[in-house]
Short mmCIF file of C-alpha atoms in Angstrom, two decimals:
data_model
loop_
_atom_site.label_atom_id
_atom_site.label_comp_id
_atom_site.label_asym_id
_atom_site.label_seq_id
_atom_site.Cartn_x
_atom_site.Cartn_y
_atom_site.Cartn_z
CA MET A 980 29.61 88.93 -4.74
CA LYS A 981 31.67 86.30 -2.97
CA LEU A 982 30.46 82.67 -2.87
CA ASN A 983 31.45 80.13 -1.04
CA LYS A 984 32.90 77.49 -3.18
CA LYS A 985 32.86 74.40 -0.52
CA PRO A 986 33.85 71.27 -1.85
CA VAL A 987 30.79 68.77 -3.27
CA ALA A 988 32.47 65.68 -2.20
CA LEU A 989 30.16 65.04 0.09
CA LEU A 990 27.06 65.99 -2.01
CA LEU A 991 28.26 63.95 -4.86
CA ALA A 992 28.59 60.57 -2.58
CA ALA A 993 25.41 61.05 -1.54
CA VAL A 994 23.99 61.26 -5.18
CA MET A 995 25.82 58.45 -6.50
CA ALA A 996 24.96 56.32 -3.22
CA ALA A 997 21.37 56.68 -4.15
CA SER A 998 19.73 54.39 -6.48
CA MET A 999 19.10 55.79 -9.94
CA THR A 1000 15.11 55.78 -10.14
CA ALA A 1001 13.10 56.45 -12.98
CA CYS A 1002 10.78 58.85 -13.77
CA GLY A 1003 9.33 60.39 -10.03
CA GLY A 1004 12.37 60.14 -8.11
CA GLY A 1005 11.20 59.99 -4.93
CA GLY A 1006 12.41 61.56 -1.30
CA SER A 1007 11.38 62.91 1.95
CA SER A 1008 8.48 64.70 2.31
CA THR A 1009 9.71 66.94 5.07
CA PRO A 1010 9.15 70.66 5.02
CA ALA A 1011 12.58 72.13 4.77
CA THR A 1012 14.41 71.42 1.71
CA THR A 1013 17.81 69.86 2.20
CA ALA A 1014 20.92 72.19 2.34
CA ALA A 1015 23.89 71.36 0.20
CA ALA A 1016 26.21 68.87 2.20
CA GLY A 1017 28.95 70.07 4.17
CA GLY A 1018 26.66 72.69 6.02
CA GLY A 1019 26.58 76.19 5.18
CA ALA A 1020 25.35 77.68 2.09
CA ALA A 1021 26.76 79.76 -1.12
CA GLU A 1022 25.49 83.28 0.00
CA THR A 1023 22.95 83.24 2.73
CA ASN A 1024 24.55 80.31 4.90
CA GLY A 1025 20.43 79.34 5.85
CA ALA A 1026 19.84 82.90 6.69
CA SER A 1027 17.33 85.14 4.51
CA SER A 1028 18.48 88.84 3.37
CA SER A 1029 16.23 90.46 5.76
CA GLY A 1030 18.07 88.67 8.69
CA GLY A 1031 16.78 85.85 10.73
CA LYS A 1032 16.76 82.22 10.15
CA ALA A 1033 14.60 81.16 7.56
CA GLU A 1034 12.25 78.22 7.47
CA PHE A 1035 13.11 76.67 4.29
CA GLU A 1036 15.81 77.06 2.16
CA ILE A 1037 16.25 76.67 -1.87
CA ASN A 1038 19.82 75.64 -3.52
CA ILE A 1039 19.93 76.71 -7.08
CA GLY A 1040 23.00 75.04 -8.46
CA HIS A 1041 24.01 75.46 -12.63
CA ILE A 1042 26.95 74.69 -15.03
CA ASN A 1043 27.52 78.60 -15.85
CA ASP A 1044 29.76 81.20 -14.26
CA GLU A 1045 28.48 84.37 -12.53
CA ARG A 1046 28.66 86.53 -15.71
CA ASP A 1047 26.04 84.33 -17.34
CA SER A 1048 22.51 85.59 -17.74
CA TRP A 1049 21.57 82.19 -16.24
CA HIS A 1050 23.08 83.14 -13.03
CA GLN A 1051 21.72 86.91 -12.98
CA GLY A 1052 17.99 85.27 -13.17
CA ALA A 1053 18.76 82.84 -10.40
CA LEU A 1054 20.00 85.79 -8.26
CA LYS A 1055 16.42 87.83 -9.26
CA PHE A 1056 14.73 84.69 -8.31
CA LYS A 1057 16.54 85.07 -4.95
CA GLU A 1058 15.92 88.21 -4.38
CA TYR A 1059 12.22 88.25 -5.27
CA VAL A 1060 11.58 85.06 -3.32
CA GLU A 1061 13.33 85.97 0.44
CA GLU A 1062 11.75 89.33 -0.18
CA LYS A 1063 8.03 88.18 -0.93
CA SER A 1064 8.16 85.71 1.73
CA GLY A 1065 9.22 87.94 4.23
CA GLY A 1066 12.18 85.93 4.97
CA ARG A 1067 10.71 82.51 5.48
CA ILE A 1068 12.90 80.91 2.56
CA ALA A 1069 16.54 81.64 2.05
CA VAL A 1070 17.57 80.89 -1.62
CA ASN A 1071 21.35 80.04 -2.18
CA VAL A 1072 22.85 79.98 -5.86
CA TYR A 1073 25.89 77.87 -6.79
CA PRO A 1074 27.01 78.40 -9.82
CA SER A 1075 29.94 77.04 -12.12
CA SER A 1076 29.16 73.45 -11.48
CA GLN A 1077 29.78 73.88 -7.41
CA LEU A 1078 27.19 71.26 -7.00
CA GLY A 1079 28.56 68.78 -9.71
CA THR A 1080 27.62 68.40 -13.30
CA GLU A 1081 23.96 68.87 -15.07
CA VAL A 1082 23.61 65.21 -14.52
CA ASP A 1083 24.65 65.42 -11.17
CA MET A 1084 22.40 68.42 -10.09
CA ILE A 1085 19.34 66.48 -11.70
CA GLN A 1086 19.95 63.28 -9.63
CA SER A 1087 20.68 65.52 -6.70
CA ILE A 1088 17.31 67.21 -7.13
CA LEU A 1089 15.60 63.84 -7.33
CA THR A 1090 16.97 62.37 -4.47
CA GLN A 1091 16.74 65.36 -2.31
CA GLY A 1092 20.57 65.13 -1.99
CA GLY A 1093 21.13 69.17 -1.88
CA CYS A 1094 20.13 70.96 -5.16
CA ASP A 1095 16.43 72.31 -5.26
CA ILE A 1096 16.55 73.96 -8.55
CA THR A 1097 18.81 73.55 -11.87
CA PHE A 1098 18.73 74.56 -15.70
CA THR A 1099 18.24 71.67 -17.73
CA GLY A 1100 16.73 70.25 -21.20
CA GLU A 1101 17.61 67.26 -23.29
CA SER A 1102 19.84 65.84 -20.54
CA MET A 1103 16.63 65.01 -18.73
CA GLN A 1104 16.19 62.02 -21.58
CA THR A 1105 18.03 59.82 -18.81
CA TYR A 1106 14.68 59.85 -17.09
CA GLN A 1107 12.32 60.32 -20.06
CA PRO A 1108 14.05 59.66 -23.42
CA ASP A 1109 11.25 61.55 -25.11
CA LEU A 1110 12.57 64.98 -23.59
CA GLY A 1111 15.62 64.16 -25.55
CA ILE A 1112 13.56 65.75 -28.86
CA ILE A 1113 14.75 69.34 -26.91
CA GLY A 1114 18.21 68.48 -28.55
CA MET A 1115 17.22 67.58 -32.04
CA PRO A 1116 19.24 69.57 -34.59
CA TYR A 1117 17.47 71.88 -37.01
CA LEU A 1118 13.99 71.47 -35.63
CA ILE A 1119 13.17 74.65 -34.28
CA LYS A 1120 13.71 76.93 -36.92
CA SER A 1121 13.55 80.72 -35.33
CA ASP A 1122 12.93 82.31 -32.13
CA ALA A 1123 9.15 82.57 -32.84
CA HIS A 1124 8.99 78.85 -33.82
CA MET A 1125 10.66 78.08 -30.19
CA GLU A 1126 8.06 80.58 -28.29
CA ALA A 1127 5.02 79.21 -30.23
CA VAL A 1128 6.40 75.31 -29.13
CA LEU A 1129 6.88 76.46 -25.49
CA THR A 1130 3.61 78.29 -25.05
CA GLY A 1131 1.40 75.54 -26.90
CA ASP A 1132 0.13 72.25 -26.58
CA VAL A 1133 3.23 70.54 -27.26
CA GLY A 1134 5.04 72.75 -24.54
CA LYS A 1135 2.45 71.46 -22.32
CA GLU A 1136 3.39 67.86 -22.98
CA LEU A 1137 6.90 68.40 -22.35
CA GLU A 1138 6.36 70.07 -19.43
CA ASP A 1139 3.83 67.19 -18.11
CA LEU A 1140 7.10 64.76 -19.32
CA MET A 1141 9.02 66.89 -16.82
CA ASP A 1142 6.48 66.68 -14.04
CA LYS A 1143 6.31 62.57 -14.35
CA CYS A 1144 10.05 62.93 -13.97
CA GLY A 1145 9.63 64.66 -10.63
CA MET A 1146 10.39 67.83 -11.80
CA LYS A 1147 8.18 71.34 -11.60
CA VAL A 1148 8.70 73.49 -14.20
CA LEU A 1149 9.15 77.16 -13.15
CA GLY A 1150 9.85 78.54 -16.24
CA TYR A 1151 12.39 78.21 -19.24
CA TYR A 1152 15.37 79.98 -20.64
CA THR A 1153 15.69 80.26 -24.28
CA ARG A 1154 19.11 80.00 -25.82
CA GLY A 1155 20.79 81.38 -28.93
CA PRO A 1156 21.68 79.06 -31.50
CA ARG A 1157 24.61 76.57 -31.07
CA ASN A 1158 27.65 76.81 -33.09
CA ILE A 1159 30.73 74.58 -33.58
CA THR A 1160 34.13 76.30 -32.38
CA SER A 1161 37.46 74.92 -33.86
CA ASN A 1162 41.08 76.01 -34.86
CA LYS A 1163 40.46 75.23 -38.52
CA LYS A 1164 37.81 76.87 -41.10
CA ILE A 1165 35.06 74.32 -41.37
CA THR A 1166 32.28 74.82 -44.23
CA SER A 1167 30.69 71.61 -44.96
CA PRO A 1168 29.91 68.45 -43.53
CA ALA A 1169 32.74 66.86 -45.11
CA ASP A 1170 35.32 68.95 -43.18
CA MET A 1171 33.78 67.28 -40.03
CA ASN A 1172 35.21 63.90 -41.08
CA ASN A 1173 37.03 62.44 -38.03
CA PHE A 1174 36.65 66.11 -36.20
CA VAL A 1175 36.87 65.24 -32.55
CA ILE A 1176 34.21 67.50 -30.72
CA ARG A 1177 32.96 67.56 -27.30
CA THR A 1178 29.27 67.61 -26.81
CA PRO A 1179 26.69 67.21 -23.74
CA GLN A 1180 25.63 64.13 -22.54
CA SER A 1181 22.71 64.13 -25.06
CA ALA A 1182 22.02 61.12 -27.46
CA MET A 1183 20.68 63.58 -30.31
CA THR A 1184 23.62 65.48 -30.20
CA VAL A 1185 26.24 62.49 -30.39
CA ALA A 1186 23.81 61.01 -33.47
CA ALA A 1187 23.98 64.39 -35.06
CA PHE A 1188 27.79 64.51 -35.24
CA GLU A 1189 28.40 61.14 -35.91
CA ALA A 1190 25.84 61.57 -39.04
CA VAL A 1191 28.62 63.95 -40.28
CA GLY A 1192 31.79 62.09 -39.62
CA ALA A 1193 32.89 63.95 -36.21
CA LYS A 1194 33.84 61.79 -33.28
CA PRO A 1195 31.71 63.27 -30.51
CA THR A 1196 32.70 63.13 -27.08
CA PRO A 1197 30.51 63.95 -24.34
CA MET A 1198 31.97 65.57 -21.26
CA ALA A 1199 31.03 67.95 -18.58
CA LEU A 1200 31.43 71.90 -19.24
CA ALA A 1201 33.84 72.57 -16.76
CA GLU A 1202 36.59 69.81 -18.33
CA VAL A 1203 35.83 71.75 -21.93
CA PHE A 1204 38.21 74.26 -21.54
CA THR A 1205 41.44 72.20 -20.12
CA SER A 1206 40.62 69.60 -22.77
CA LEU A 1207 40.56 72.14 -25.67
CA GLN A 1208 43.94 73.49 -24.35
CA GLN A 1209 45.30 70.28 -24.18
CA GLY A 1210 44.32 68.92 -27.75
CA THR A 1211 42.35 66.21 -26.25
CA ILE A 1212 39.28 67.51 -28.29
CA GLU A 1213 39.57 69.68 -31.16
CA GLY A 1214 36.28 71.78 -30.97
CA GLN A 1215 33.01 72.05 -29.12
CA GLU A 1216 29.41 73.37 -29.59
CA ASN A 1217 27.47 75.87 -27.76
CA PRO A 1218 25.93 78.99 -28.01
CA LEU A 1219 27.75 82.52 -28.13
CA ALA A 1220 27.13 83.31 -24.76
CA MET A 1221 28.42 80.06 -23.10
CA ILE A 1222 31.32 80.53 -25.91
CA GLN A 1223 32.23 84.06 -24.39
CA ASN A 1224 31.74 83.21 -20.68
CA SER A 1225 33.86 80.07 -21.01
CA SER A 1226 36.61 81.86 -22.33
CA PHE A 1227 36.86 79.31 -25.53
CA TYR A 1228 38.19 82.44 -27.44
CA GLU A 1229 41.32 81.79 -25.76
CA VAL A 1230 41.71 78.26 -27.12
CA GLN A 1231 39.54 78.29 -30.20
CA ASP A 1232 39.97 80.57 -33.84
CA TYR A 1233 37.03 79.98 -35.17
CA VAL A 1234 33.19 80.02 -34.77
CA ILE A 1235 31.32 78.05 -37.22
CA ARG A 1236 28.24 79.35 -37.99
CA SER A 1237 26.45 76.13 -38.21
CA GLU A 1238 23.57 77.23 -35.89
CA HIS A 1239 22.76 73.38 -35.70
CA LEU A 1240 20.34 73.91 -32.71
CA ARG A 1241 18.04 76.21 -31.48
CA ALA A 1242 16.79 75.08 -27.94
CA TRP A 1243 16.04 75.80 -24.21
CA VAL A 1244 16.55 74.71 -20.58
CA TYR A 1245 13.84 74.43 -18.08
CA ILE A 1246 13.66 76.27 -14.68
CA ALA A 1247 13.42 72.82 -13.08
CA MET A 1248 12.57 72.36 -9.28
CA GLY A 1249 12.32 69.16 -7.46
CA LYS A 1250 8.36 68.28 -7.41
CA ALA A 1251 9.13 66.89 -3.79
CA GLN A 1252 10.84 70.28 -2.84
CA PHE A 1253 8.02 72.34 -4.25
CA GLU A 1254 5.12 70.22 -2.59
CA ALA A 1255 6.87 70.28 0.77
CA LEU A 1256 6.20 74.20 0.92
CA PRO A 1257 3.04 75.63 2.12
CA ALA A 1258 0.57 76.66 -0.42
CA ASP A 1259 1.35 80.41 0.27
CA LEU A 1260 5.14 79.80 -0.55
CA GLN A 1261 4.23 77.68 -3.58
CA GLU A 1262 2.48 80.57 -5.09
CA ILE A 1263 5.58 82.94 -4.36
CA VAL A 1264 7.90 80.37 -5.86
CA VAL A 1265 5.86 80.04 -9.03
CA GLU A 1266 5.75 83.48 -9.35
CA GLY A 1267 9.60 84.13 -8.71
CA GLY A 1268 10.05 81.42 -11.39
CA LYS A 1269 8.26 84.00 -13.62
CA GLU A 1270 10.34 87.05 -12.52
CA MET A 1271 13.57 84.76 -13.14
CA GLN A 1272 12.38 84.01 -16.75
CA ALA A 1273 11.59 87.45 -17.60
CA TYR A 1274 14.57 89.08 -16.16
CA GLU A 1275 16.99 86.55 -17.56
CA HIS A 1276 15.34 87.16 -21.25
CA GLU A 1277 16.04 90.69 -21.18
CA LEU A 1278 19.40 90.13 -20.50
CA PHE A 1279 19.71 87.22 -23.04
CA LEU A 1280 18.14 89.41 -25.60
CA LYS A 1281 20.54 92.21 -24.61
CA ASN A 1282 23.77 89.80 -24.90
CA GLU A 1283 22.96 88.32 -27.84
CA ALA A 1284 23.18 91.25 -30.01
CA GLU A 1285 26.79 92.01 -28.84
CA LEU A 1286 28.22 88.72 -28.52
CA GLU A 1287 29.43 88.34 -32.23
CA LYS A 1288 30.96 92.04 -31.84
CA THR A 1289 32.85 90.75 -28.40
CA LEU A 1290 33.79 87.50 -29.91
CA THR A 1291 35.25 89.20 -32.90
CA GLU A 1292 37.14 91.81 -30.59
CA GLU A 1293 38.56 88.64 -28.87
CA GLY A 1294 40.20 87.39 -31.81
CA MET A 1295 37.69 84.83 -33.10
CA GLU A 1296 36.70 84.61 -36.68
CA PHE A 1297 32.99 83.93 -38.11
CA VAL A 1298 32.89 81.17 -40.54
CA ASP A 1299 29.86 80.72 -42.85
CA VAL A 1300 28.70 77.25 -43.85
CA ASP A 1301 26.50 75.68 -45.99
CA GLN A 1302 23.58 75.00 -43.49
CA ASP A 1303 21.39 73.38 -45.44
CA ALA A 1304 23.79 70.41 -46.11
CA PHE A 1305 24.70 70.27 -42.60
CA ALA A 1306 20.83 70.17 -41.55
CA GLU A 1307 19.95 67.12 -44.44
CA ALA A 1308 22.96 65.30 -43.01
CA MET A 1309 22.20 65.97 -38.83
CA THR A 1310 18.54 65.52 -39.37
CA ALA A 1311 18.54 62.48 -41.34
CA GLY A 1312 21.37 60.97 -38.94
CA VAL A 1313 19.09 61.68 -35.69
CA LEU A 1314 15.62 60.78 -37.80
CA ALA A 1315 16.84 57.35 -38.33
CA VAL A 1316 17.45 56.67 -34.68
CA LEU A 1317 14.11 58.34 -32.95
CA THR A 1318 11.43 55.98 -31.37
CA ASP A 1319 7.91 56.52 -32.53
CA SER A 1320 6.94 58.22 -29.80
CA GLN A 1321 9.84 61.11 -30.29
CA LYS A 1322 9.13 61.19 -33.98
CA ALA A 1323 5.14 62.13 -32.77
CA LEU A 1324 6.81 64.98 -30.65
CA TYR A 1325 8.87 65.74 -33.79
CA GLU A 1326 6.11 66.12 -35.86
CA LYS A 1327 4.12 68.29 -33.44
CA ILE A 1328 7.14 70.72 -33.10
CA SER A 1329 7.56 70.97 -36.70
CA ALA A 1330 3.93 71.78 -37.26
CA ALA A 1331 3.96 74.56 -34.72
CA ASN A 1332 6.11 76.66 -36.53
CA PRO A 1333 4.38 79.88 -37.41
CA ASP A 1334 6.18 80.40 -40.56
CA ALA A 1335 5.59 77.00 -42.02
#
């Protein structure tokens, strides 16, 4: 599938020019969503796949490449929404940070700057600090625990926080456990002392790695491979799917099985963009979100079963660690900096564990 990788300078300039708003980023109330700056779009160029000019465009941007299940889920949404809307909606999908970093795309959505949907979680703490709890290390104990959180009362509370920030939650993608990669064997927190590791722009993650003596360095995913290759950073941490799809096996020797974070990202659409659609199309978009979530999860489960084997075949060695020691150090370090409201969410999420 050939995508139009057009420059995003105009989009990013527009985003940076917009004033940073707190929760509930405002924007235009025009019915049509705004196409990415510079004209044209990733695949349909403003036309629906059924032919003809669409009444509305929805631009999906995300940080992963075309091989990733996030992208495949977005394409399923495109297929569903364009078909069910009879061509009234055209969906354009921009993978691989074509619309900027995750933070850029969030701001673009909230200012109606060209992106309408992205996949995000704890990065929303910029707008609502309590959402940073999604990045709390060792909080979610299992897939069953995550499901109980996302479908229960505390999940509804977190979705309400997204809504207050101007984001309509259409669903979520669950993620595999995050692991450290490096070019040295790490088996205990002591081995992390002064280890320069890339992290996302998440205060929780930074605090967690500082607690084990590492030197966390937030940077955009698109910069990580080159930074590892050049030795600017020594390691990074991500789920196995992102380690594979980002080809980190080419520049890292070991997967350190820390499994320090089980989390999710929301399928997040700008609330203003969603509300600009007629009621019948809103319903189609909501159903499209459910289709996207279900399809991606099916792919995710299939991929997770194969990823360790694949990465081993690519030359990576998996190293077991003392997870209890990592959990004790990281949890203590982050609990010390939580606000009262974050601690309240921490307790609710802990209590939702069906195996506790």
